[in-house]
PDB file of C-alpha atoms and ligand atoms in Angstrom:
ATOM      1  CA  UNK B   1     -35.828  43.113  -4.993  1.00 67.00           C
ATOM      2  CA  UNK B   2     -35.370  42.500  -0.916  1.00 77.00           C
ATOM      3  CA  UNK B   3     -32.902  44.701   0.769  1.00 86.00           C
ATOM      4  CA  UNK B   4     -30.289  42.324   2.622  1.00 86.00           C
ATOM      5  CA  UNK B   5     -31.002  44.331   6.080  1.00 92.00           C
ATOM      6  CA  UNK B   6     -33.498  46.944   7.181  1.00 98.00           C
ATOM      7  CA  UNK B   7     -32.783  50.372   5.828  1.00 98.00           C
ATOM      8  CA  UNK B   8     -33.158  53.377   8.345  1.00 98.00           C
ATOM      9  CA  UNK B   9     -33.518  56.881   7.321  1.00 99.00           C
ATOM     10  CA  UNK B  10     -33.766  59.359   9.776  1.00 99.00           C
ATOM     11  CA  UNK B  11     -35.821  62.133   8.990  1.00 99.00           C
ATOM     12  CA  UNK B  12     -34.054  65.532   9.645  1.00 98.00           C
ATOM     13  CA  UNK B  13     -37.471  67.288   9.772  1.00 98.00           C
ATOM     14  CA  UNK B  14     -37.153  66.579  13.580  1.00 98.00           C
ATOM     15  CA  UNK B  15     -33.596  67.808  13.806  1.00 98.00           C
ATOM     16  CA  UNK B  16     -31.884  71.151  14.666  1.00 98.00           C
ATOM     17  CA  UNK B  17     -32.497  73.038  11.378  1.00 98.00           C
ATOM     18  CA  UNK B  18     -29.735  75.670  12.634  1.00 98.00           C
ATOM     19  CA  UNK B  19     -27.394  72.488  12.773  1.00 98.00           C
ATOM     20  CA  UNK B  20     -28.045  70.047  10.139  1.00 98.00           C
ATOM     21  CA  UNK B  21     -24.638  69.137   9.505  1.00 98.00           C
ATOM     22  CA  UNK B  22     -23.952  68.190  13.020  1.00 98.00           C
ATOM     23  CA  UNK B  23     -27.418  66.601  13.303  1.00 98.00           C
ATOM     24  CA  UNK B  24     -26.426  64.135  10.233  1.00 98.00           C
ATOM     25  CA  UNK B  25     -23.210  63.289  12.267  1.00 98.00           C
ATOM     26  CA  UNK B  26     -25.097  62.756  15.337  1.00 98.00           C
ATOM     27  CA  UNK B  27     -27.137  59.986  13.577  1.00 98.00           C
ATOM     28  CA  UNK B  28     -23.967  58.063  12.330  1.00 98.00           C
ATOM     29  CA  UNK B  29     -25.091  54.866  10.806  1.00 98.00           C
ATOM     30  CA  UNK B  30     -28.187  55.941   9.038  1.00 98.00           C
ATOM     31  CA  UNK B  31     -28.667  54.448   5.927  1.00 98.00           C
ATOM     32  CA  UNK B  32     -30.214  57.309   3.970  1.00 98.00           C
ATOM     33  CA  UNK B  33     -31.276  60.809   5.398  1.00 99.00           C
ATOM     34  CA  UNK B  34     -34.646  61.467   4.910  1.00 99.00           C
ATOM     35  CA  UNK B  35     -35.531  65.203   3.881  1.00 99.00           C
ATOM     36  CA  UNK B  36     -39.068  66.335   3.892  1.00 99.00           C
ATOM     37  CA  UNK B  37     -39.702  69.149   1.111  1.00 99.00           C
ATOM     38  CA  UNK B  38     -43.017  70.758   1.998  1.00 98.00           C
ATOM     39  CA  UNK B  39     -44.534  73.689   0.125  1.00 98.00           C
ATOM     40  CA  UNK B  40     -47.352  74.947   2.460  1.00 98.00           C
ATOM     41  CA  UNK B  41     -49.992  73.924  -0.388  1.00 98.00           C
ATOM     42  CA  UNK B  42     -49.722  70.056  -1.030  1.00 98.00           C
ATOM     43  CA  UNK B  43     -49.347  69.939   2.835  1.00 98.00           C
ATOM     44  CA  UNK B  44     -50.340  72.790   5.657  1.00 98.00           C
ATOM     45  CA  UNK B  45     -46.497  73.389   6.440  1.00 98.00           C
ATOM     46  CA  UNK B  46     -43.323  74.814   5.009  1.00 98.00           C
ATOM     47  CA  UNK B  47     -39.895  73.331   5.342  1.00 98.00           C
ATOM     48  CA  UNK B  48     -37.136  73.665   2.903  1.00 98.00           C
ATOM     49  CA  UNK B  49     -36.276  73.262  -0.716  1.00 98.00           C
ATOM     50  CA  UNK B  50     -33.515  72.744  -3.373  1.00 98.00           C
ATOM     51  CA  UNK B  51     -30.782  75.043  -1.907  1.00 98.00           C
ATOM     52  CA  UNK B  52     -31.001  73.452   1.141  1.00 98.00           C
ATOM     53  CA  UNK B  53     -30.852  69.954  -0.234  1.00 99.00           C
ATOM     54  CA  UNK B  54     -27.829  71.183  -2.283  1.00 98.00           C
ATOM     55  CA  UNK B  55     -26.147  72.005   0.999  1.00 98.00           C
ATOM     56  CA  UNK B  56     -26.914  68.961   2.558  1.00 98.00           C
ATOM     57  CA  UNK B  57     -25.682  66.753  -0.296  1.00 98.00           C
ATOM     58  CA  UNK B  58     -22.200  68.488   0.129  1.00 98.00           C
ATOM     59  CA  UNK B  59     -22.404  67.869   3.774  1.00 98.00           C
ATOM     60  CA  UNK B  60     -22.758  63.974   4.016  1.00 98.00           C
ATOM     61  CA  UNK B  61     -21.730  60.959   1.845  1.00 98.00           C
ATOM     62  CA  UNK B  62     -24.812  59.249   3.045  1.00 98.00           C
ATOM     63  CA  UNK B  63     -27.649  58.963   0.480  1.00 98.00           C
ATOM     64  CA  UNK B  64     -30.308  61.660   0.634  1.00 99.00           C
ATOM     65  CA  UNK B  65     -33.823  60.345   0.241  1.00 99.00           C
ATOM     66  CA  UNK B  66     -36.036  63.376  -0.766  1.00 99.00           C
ATOM     67  CA  UNK B  67     -39.782  63.343  -0.055  1.00 99.00           C
ATOM     68  CA  UNK B  68     -41.556  65.912  -2.064  1.00 99.00           C
ATOM     69  CA  UNK B  69     -44.739  67.019  -0.417  1.00 99.00           C
ATOM     70  CA  UNK B  70     -45.477  69.904  -2.730  1.00 99.00           C
ATOM     71  CA  UNK B  71     -47.638  70.635  -5.777  1.00 98.00           C
ATOM     72  CA  UNK B  72     -46.573  70.207  -9.318  1.00 98.00           C
ATOM     73  CA  UNK B  73     -43.800  67.587  -9.205  1.00 99.00           C
ATOM     74  CA  UNK B  74     -44.042  67.074 -12.416  1.00 99.00           C
ATOM     75  CA  UNK B  75     -42.193  70.536 -12.840  1.00 98.00           C
ATOM     76  CA  UNK B  76     -40.016  70.543  -9.686  1.00 98.00           C
ATOM     77  CA  UNK B  77     -38.903  67.047  -8.930  1.00 99.00           C
ATOM     78  CA  UNK B  78     -36.114  66.892 -11.575  1.00 99.00           C
ATOM     79  CA  UNK B  79     -34.093  69.488  -9.809  1.00 99.00           C
ATOM     80  CA  UNK B  80     -33.390  67.457  -6.651  1.00 99.00           C
ATOM     81  CA  UNK B  81     -32.321  64.473  -8.987  1.00 99.00           C
ATOM     82  CA  UNK B  82     -30.018  66.763 -11.106  1.00 99.00           C
ATOM     83  CA  UNK B  83     -28.754  68.031  -7.641  1.00 99.00           C
ATOM     84  CA  UNK B  84     -27.425  64.275  -6.656  1.00 99.00           C
ATOM     85  CA  UNK B  85     -30.134  63.315  -4.613  1.00 99.00           C
ATOM     86  CA  UNK B  86     -30.162  59.344  -4.195  1.00 98.00           C
ATOM     87  CA  UNK B  87     -34.034  58.913  -4.351  1.00 99.00           C
ATOM     88  CA  UNK B  88     -36.746  61.397  -5.093  1.00 99.00           C
ATOM     89  CA  UNK B  89     -40.169  60.637  -4.224  1.00 99.00           C
ATOM     90  CA  UNK B  90     -43.130  62.603  -5.292  1.00 99.00           C
ATOM     91  CA  UNK B  91     -46.804  62.154  -4.194  1.00 99.00           C
ATOM     92  CA  UNK B  92     -49.032  60.232  -6.603  1.00 99.00           C
ATOM     93  CA  UNK B  93     -52.002  62.689  -5.500  1.00 99.00           C
ATOM     94  CA  UNK B  94     -50.108  65.736  -6.775  1.00 99.00           C
ATOM     95  CA  UNK B  95     -48.719  64.169  -9.906  1.00 99.00           C
ATOM     96  CA  UNK B  96     -50.112  64.743 -13.290  1.00 99.00           C
ATOM     97  CA  UNK B  97     -47.834  62.180 -15.327  1.00 99.00           C
ATOM     98  CA  UNK B  98     -45.979  60.005 -12.738  1.00 99.00           C
ATOM     99  CA  UNK B  99     -44.633  57.485 -15.398  1.00 99.00           C
ATOM    100  CA  UNK B 100     -42.770  60.605 -17.212  1.00 99.00           C
ATOM    101  CA  UNK B 101     -41.566  61.826 -13.977  1.00 99.00           C
ATOM    102  CA  UNK B 102     -40.219  58.464 -12.889  1.00 99.00           C
ATOM    103  CA  UNK B 103     -38.355  58.355 -16.427  1.00 99.00           C
ATOM    104  CA  UNK B 104     -37.274  61.573 -15.928  1.00 98.00           C
ATOM    105  CA  UNK B 105     -35.898  61.096 -12.322  1.00 99.00           C
ATOM    106  CA  UNK B 106     -34.141  57.948 -13.588  1.00 98.00           C
ATOM    107  CA  UNK B 107     -32.714  59.542 -16.675  1.00 98.00           C
ATOM    108  CA  UNK B 108     -31.072  62.327 -14.285  1.00 98.00           C
ATOM    109  CA  UNK B 109     -29.275  59.406 -12.273  1.00 98.00           C
ATOM    110  CA  UNK B 110     -31.869  59.176  -9.202  1.00 99.00           C
ATOM    111  CA  UNK B 111     -33.985  56.470  -8.029  1.00 98.00           C
ATOM    112  CA  UNK B 112     -37.642  57.309  -8.276  1.00 99.00           C
ATOM    113  CA  UNK B 113     -40.080  56.985  -5.683  1.00 99.00           C
ATOM    114  CA  UNK B 114     -43.872  57.288  -5.376  1.00 99.00           C
ATOM    115  CA  UNK B 115     -45.882  57.947  -2.325  1.00 99.00           C
ATOM    116  CA  UNK B 116     -49.414  57.592  -1.319  1.00 99.00           C
ATOM    117  CA  UNK B 117     -51.292  58.968   1.715  1.00 98.00           C
ATOM    118  CA  UNK B 118     -52.873  56.893   4.308  1.00 99.00           C
ATOM    119  CA  UNK B 119     -56.286  57.005   2.404  1.00 98.00           C
ATOM    120  CA  UNK B 120     -54.790  56.420  -0.946  1.00 99.00           C
ATOM    121  CA  UNK B 121     -55.153  52.959  -2.345  1.00 98.00           C
ATOM    122  CA  UNK B 122     -52.633  51.201  -3.794  1.00 98.00           C
ATOM    123  CA  UNK B 123     -54.187  48.916  -6.471  1.00 98.00           C
ATOM    124  CA  UNK B 124     -54.641  51.670  -8.962  1.00 98.00           C
ATOM    125  CA  UNK B 125     -51.098  52.423  -9.116  1.00 98.00           C
ATOM    126  CA  UNK B 126     -49.665  49.030  -9.353  1.00 98.00           C
ATOM    127  CA  UNK B 127     -48.958  49.219 -13.253  1.00 98.00           C
ATOM    128  CA  UNK B 128     -47.497  52.720 -13.022  1.00 98.00           C
ATOM    129  CA  UNK B 129     -45.186  51.388  -9.910  1.00 99.00           C
ATOM    130  CA  UNK B 130     -43.616  49.358 -12.675  1.00 98.00           C
ATOM    131  CA  UNK B 131     -41.515  52.440 -13.719  1.00 98.00           C
ATOM    132  CA  UNK B 132     -40.515  53.333  -9.835  1.00 99.00           C
ATOM    133  CA  UNK B 133     -37.561  51.996  -7.432  1.00 98.00           C
ATOM    134  CA  UNK B 134     -39.041  52.829  -4.243  1.00 98.00           C
ATOM    135  CA  UNK B 135     -42.546  53.055  -2.663  1.00 99.00           C
ATOM    136  CA  UNK B 136     -43.105  55.301   0.370  1.00 99.00           C
ATOM    137  CA  UNK B 137     -46.397  54.402   2.259  1.00 99.00           C
ATOM    138  CA  UNK B 138     -47.489  57.133   4.588  1.00 99.00           C
ATOM    139  CA  UNK B 139     -48.503  55.950   7.848  1.00 99.00           C
ATOM    140  CA  UNK B 140     -49.396  59.418   9.043  1.00 99.00           C
ATOM    141  CA  UNK B 141     -51.320  62.214   7.269  1.00 98.00           C
ATOM    142  CA  UNK B 142     -48.225  64.172   5.642  1.00 98.00           C
ATOM    143  CA  UNK B 143     -47.063  67.358   7.076  1.00 98.00           C
ATOM    144  CA  UNK B 144     -45.895  66.867  10.439  1.00 98.00           C
ATOM    145  CA  UNK B 145     -43.588  64.853  12.500  1.00 98.00           C
ATOM    146  CA  UNK B 146     -44.231  63.296  15.902  1.00 98.00           C
ATOM    147  CA  UNK B 147     -47.744  62.136  14.702  1.00 98.00           C
ATOM    148  CA  UNK B 148     -49.038  58.701  15.647  1.00 98.00           C
ATOM    149  CA  UNK B 149     -48.661  55.531  13.528  1.00 99.00           C
ATOM    150  CA  UNK B 150     -51.882  54.581  11.688  1.00 99.00           C
ATOM    151  CA  UNK B 151     -51.880  50.615  11.423  1.00 98.00           C
ATOM    152  CA  UNK B 152     -54.723  50.633   8.968  1.00 98.00           C
ATOM    153  CA  UNK B 153     -52.058  51.154   6.195  1.00 99.00           C
ATOM    154  CA  UNK B 154     -50.390  48.004   6.823  1.00 98.00           C
ATOM    155  CA  UNK B 155     -52.466  45.767   4.436  1.00 98.00           C
ATOM    156  CA  UNK B 156     -51.231  48.079   1.679  1.00 98.00           C
ATOM    157  CA  UNK B 157     -47.696  47.202   2.888  1.00 98.00           C
ATOM    158  CA  UNK B 158     -48.408  43.345   2.993  1.00 98.00           C
ATOM    159  CA  UNK B 159     -49.710  43.588  -0.688  1.00 98.00           C
ATOM    160  CA  UNK B 160     -46.537  45.566  -1.955  1.00 98.00           C
ATOM    161  CA  UNK B 161     -44.546  42.991  -0.253  1.00 98.00           C
ATOM    162  CA  UNK B 162     -46.483  40.446  -2.279  1.00 98.00           C
ATOM    163  CA  UNK B 163     -46.036  41.716  -5.656  1.00 98.00           C
ATOM    164  CA  UNK B 164     -42.079  42.461  -5.065  1.00 98.00           C
ATOM    165  CA  UNK B 165     -41.782  39.048  -3.769  1.00 97.00           C
ATOM    166  CA  UNK B 166     -43.832  37.538  -6.635  1.00 98.00           C
ATOM    167  CA  UNK B 167     -41.871  39.443  -9.066  1.00 98.00           C
ATOM    168  CA  UNK B 168     -44.706  41.906 -10.291  1.00 98.00           C
ATOM    169  CA  UNK B 169     -42.816  44.898  -8.839  1.00 98.00           C
ATOM    170  CA  UNK B 170     -39.334  45.391  -8.235  1.00 98.00           C
ATOM    171  CA  UNK B 171     -39.011  48.329  -5.639  1.00 98.00           C
ATOM    172  CA  UNK B 172     -38.030  49.148  -1.925  1.00 98.00           C
ATOM    173  CA  UNK B 173     -40.987  49.470   0.112  1.00 98.00           C
ATOM    174  CA  UNK B 174     -40.381  52.207   2.655  1.00 98.00           C
ATOM    175  CA  UNK B 175     -42.758  53.692   5.501  1.00 99.00           C
ATOM    176  CA  UNK B 176     -42.971  57.111   6.978  1.00 99.00           C
ATOM    177  CA  UNK B 177     -44.672  58.319   9.941  1.00 99.00           C
ATOM    178  CA  UNK B 178     -44.713  57.196  13.415  1.00 99.00           C
ATOM    179  CA  UNK B 179     -42.272  54.709  13.326  1.00 99.00           C
ATOM    180  CA  UNK B 180     -40.638  54.095  16.687  1.00 98.00           C
ATOM    181  CA  UNK B 181     -39.687  51.356  19.095  1.00 98.00           C
ATOM    182  CA  UNK B 182     -43.283  50.415  19.558  1.00 98.00           C
ATOM    183  CA  UNK B 183     -44.329  50.528  15.829  1.00 98.00           C
ATOM    184  CA  UNK B 184     -41.501  49.310  13.708  1.00 98.00           C
ATOM    185  CA  UNK B 185     -42.094  45.639  14.151  1.00 98.00           C
ATOM    186  CA  UNK B 186     -45.311  45.442  12.803  1.00 98.00           C
ATOM    187  CA  UNK B 187     -44.201  47.367   9.925  1.00 98.00           C
ATOM    188  CA  UNK B 188     -41.479  45.029   9.451  1.00 98.00           C
ATOM    189  CA  UNK B 189     -43.213  42.151   9.781  1.00 98.00           C
ATOM    190  CA  UNK B 190     -45.936  43.419   7.074  1.00 98.00           C
ATOM    191  CA  UNK B 191     -42.891  43.640   4.714  1.00 98.00           C
ATOM    192  CA  UNK B 192     -41.339  47.150   4.678  1.00 98.00           C
ATOM    193  CA  UNK B 193     -37.514  47.282   3.742  1.00 98.00           C
ATOM    194  CA  UNK B 194     -36.847  50.764   4.769  1.00 98.00           C
ATOM    195  CA  UNK B 195     -38.169  52.651   7.817  1.00 98.00           C
ATOM    196  CA  UNK B 196     -38.324  56.498   7.963  1.00 99.00           C
ATOM    197  CA  UNK B 197     -38.104  57.717  11.508  1.00 99.00           C
ATOM    198  CA  UNK B 198     -37.886  61.240  12.828  1.00 98.00           C
ATOM    199  CA  UNK B 199     -38.857  61.870  16.256  1.00 98.00           C
ATOM    200  CA  UNK B 200     -37.901  58.368  16.932  1.00 99.00           C
ATOM    201  CA  UNK B 201     -34.121  59.410  15.906  1.00 99.00           C
ATOM    202  CA  UNK B 202     -33.839  62.829  16.900  1.00 98.00           C
ATOM    203  CA  UNK B 203     -35.770  62.950  20.169  1.00 98.00           C
ATOM    204  CA  UNK B 204     -33.327  60.415  21.540  1.00 98.00           C
ATOM    205  CA  UNK B 205     -30.334  61.220  23.526  1.00 98.00           C
ATOM    206  CA  UNK B 206     -28.034  59.230  21.325  1.00 98.00           C
ATOM    207  CA  UNK B 207     -29.492  59.298  17.626  1.00 98.00           C
ATOM    208  CA  UNK B 208     -27.122  56.827  16.530  1.00 98.00           C
ATOM    209  CA  UNK B 209     -27.998  54.575  18.844  1.00 98.00           C
ATOM    210  CA  UNK B 210     -31.493  54.868  18.421  1.00 98.00           C
ATOM    211  CA  UNK B 211     -30.722  53.931  14.698  1.00 98.00           C
ATOM    212  CA  UNK B 212     -28.915  50.926  15.665  1.00 98.00           C
ATOM    213  CA  UNK B 213     -31.845  50.084  17.917  1.00 98.00           C
ATOM    214  CA  UNK B 214     -34.655  50.372  15.449  1.00 98.00           C
ATOM    215  CA  UNK B 215     -32.533  48.381  12.935  1.00 98.00           C
ATOM    216  CA  UNK B 216     -32.163  45.563  15.069  1.00 98.00           C
ATOM    217  CA  UNK B 217     -35.628  45.505  15.973  1.00 98.00           C
ATOM    218  CA  UNK B 218     -36.934  45.806  12.379  1.00 98.00           C
ATOM    219  CA  UNK B 219     -34.297  42.642  11.511  1.00 98.00           C
ATOM    220  CA  UNK B 220     -35.823  40.327  14.142  1.00 97.00           C
ATOM    221  CA  UNK B 221     -39.586  41.047  13.224  1.00 97.00           C
ATOM    222  CA  UNK B 222     -38.827  40.805   9.696  1.00 91.00           C
ATOM    223  CA  UNK B 223     -40.358  37.311   8.158  1.00 76.00           C
ATOM    224  CA  UNK B 224     -38.166  35.624   5.749  1.00 72.00           C
ATOM    225  CA  UNK B 225     -39.545  36.112   2.103  1.00 60.00           C
ATOM    226  CA  UNK B 226     -41.968  33.264   0.951  1.00 51.00           C
ATOM    227  CA  UNK B 227     -40.310  33.323  -2.461  1.00 48.00           C
ATOM    228  CA  UNK B 228     -36.586  33.962  -2.276  1.00 45.00           C
ATOM    229  CA  UNK B 229     -33.988  34.520   0.112  1.00 43.00           C
ATOM    230  CA  UNK B 230     -32.005  37.332  -1.153  1.00 41.00           C
TER     231      UNK B 230
HETATM  232  C1  DX5 Q   1     -44.352  63.642   7.892  1.00 50.57           C
HETATM  233  C2  DX5 Q   1     -42.958  63.276   7.019  1.00 50.57           C
HETATM  234  C3  DX5 Q   1     -42.357  62.386   7.976  1.00 50.57           C
HETATM  235  C4  DX5 Q   1     -41.850  62.598   9.311  1.00 50.57           C
HETATM  236  C5  DX5 Q   1     -41.801  61.689  10.070  1.00 50.57           C
HETATM  237  O1  DX5 Q   1     -45.245  64.203   6.748  1.00 50.57           O
HETATM  238  O2  DX5 Q   1     -42.979  62.965   5.717  1.00 50.57           O
HETATM  239  O3  DX5 Q   1     -40.914  62.127   7.274  1.00 50.57           O
HETATM  240  O4  DX5 Q   1     -40.506  63.584   9.420  1.00 50.57           O
HETATM  241  O5  DX5 Q   1     -41.691  61.980  11.265  1.00 50.57           O
HETATM  242  P1  DX5 Q   1     -42.022  60.872  12.534  1.00 50.57           P
HETATM  243  O6  DX5 Q   1     -40.941  59.794  12.437  1.00 50.57           O
HETATM  244  O7  DX5 Q   1     -41.794  61.890  13.736  1.00 50.57           O
HETATM  245  O8  DX5 Q   1     -43.564  60.542  12.340  1.00 50.57           O
HETATM  246 ZN1   ZN Q   2     -41.454  61.932   4.918  1.00 50.57          ZN
END
């Protein structure tokens, strides 16, 4: 599939954690809210878990995109789907049986997402990705907001775009890390559908305006699909 317009998913990692309801309201116009779950084991940082996600789900109508940077997602991911998250993304580096995870997530009513770190290749996981709805290409090392964009991951985005446009995969191509006014165009040009942005949205004086500006930039940088126009 190819989304009609670029999706912008503000990462609440860069928001005020004491005021998350208000912070989501400040980013009006967001397509999804990206929620970074970190366990201090898979990544060297600790953020929030299922109870906070359950509260966020009650506080917004906007779809919640959970990015699980945790060990043993085989055990923990399902809870986020059952809670009502729109999309639940696990890391392929942490998953034992990613196909079973995808099936379980979908059976619980969520979209299934698979993420690859900057150094993880795409090619070994193409068959696995047939079971997934989103591919999250990390463009920073997972763990912290505010890092610099790693452009070396763009060949993986181009390859994923090609696999989707030729019908080999049917998923949303998402990118996460260092997306801002200066980097979003190259990611859009490479074929990204959904852009996570933390510091670029919540570091702005007007997060809602930042969301619109990012979407506009992505839309104008995007190339028409070579194979179909939807
Ligand atoms: C990093 C997280 C990102 C982070 C992005 O591990 O997965 O979602 O919030 O933040 P920025 O957009 O500031 O790079
Ligand atoms: Zn993330």
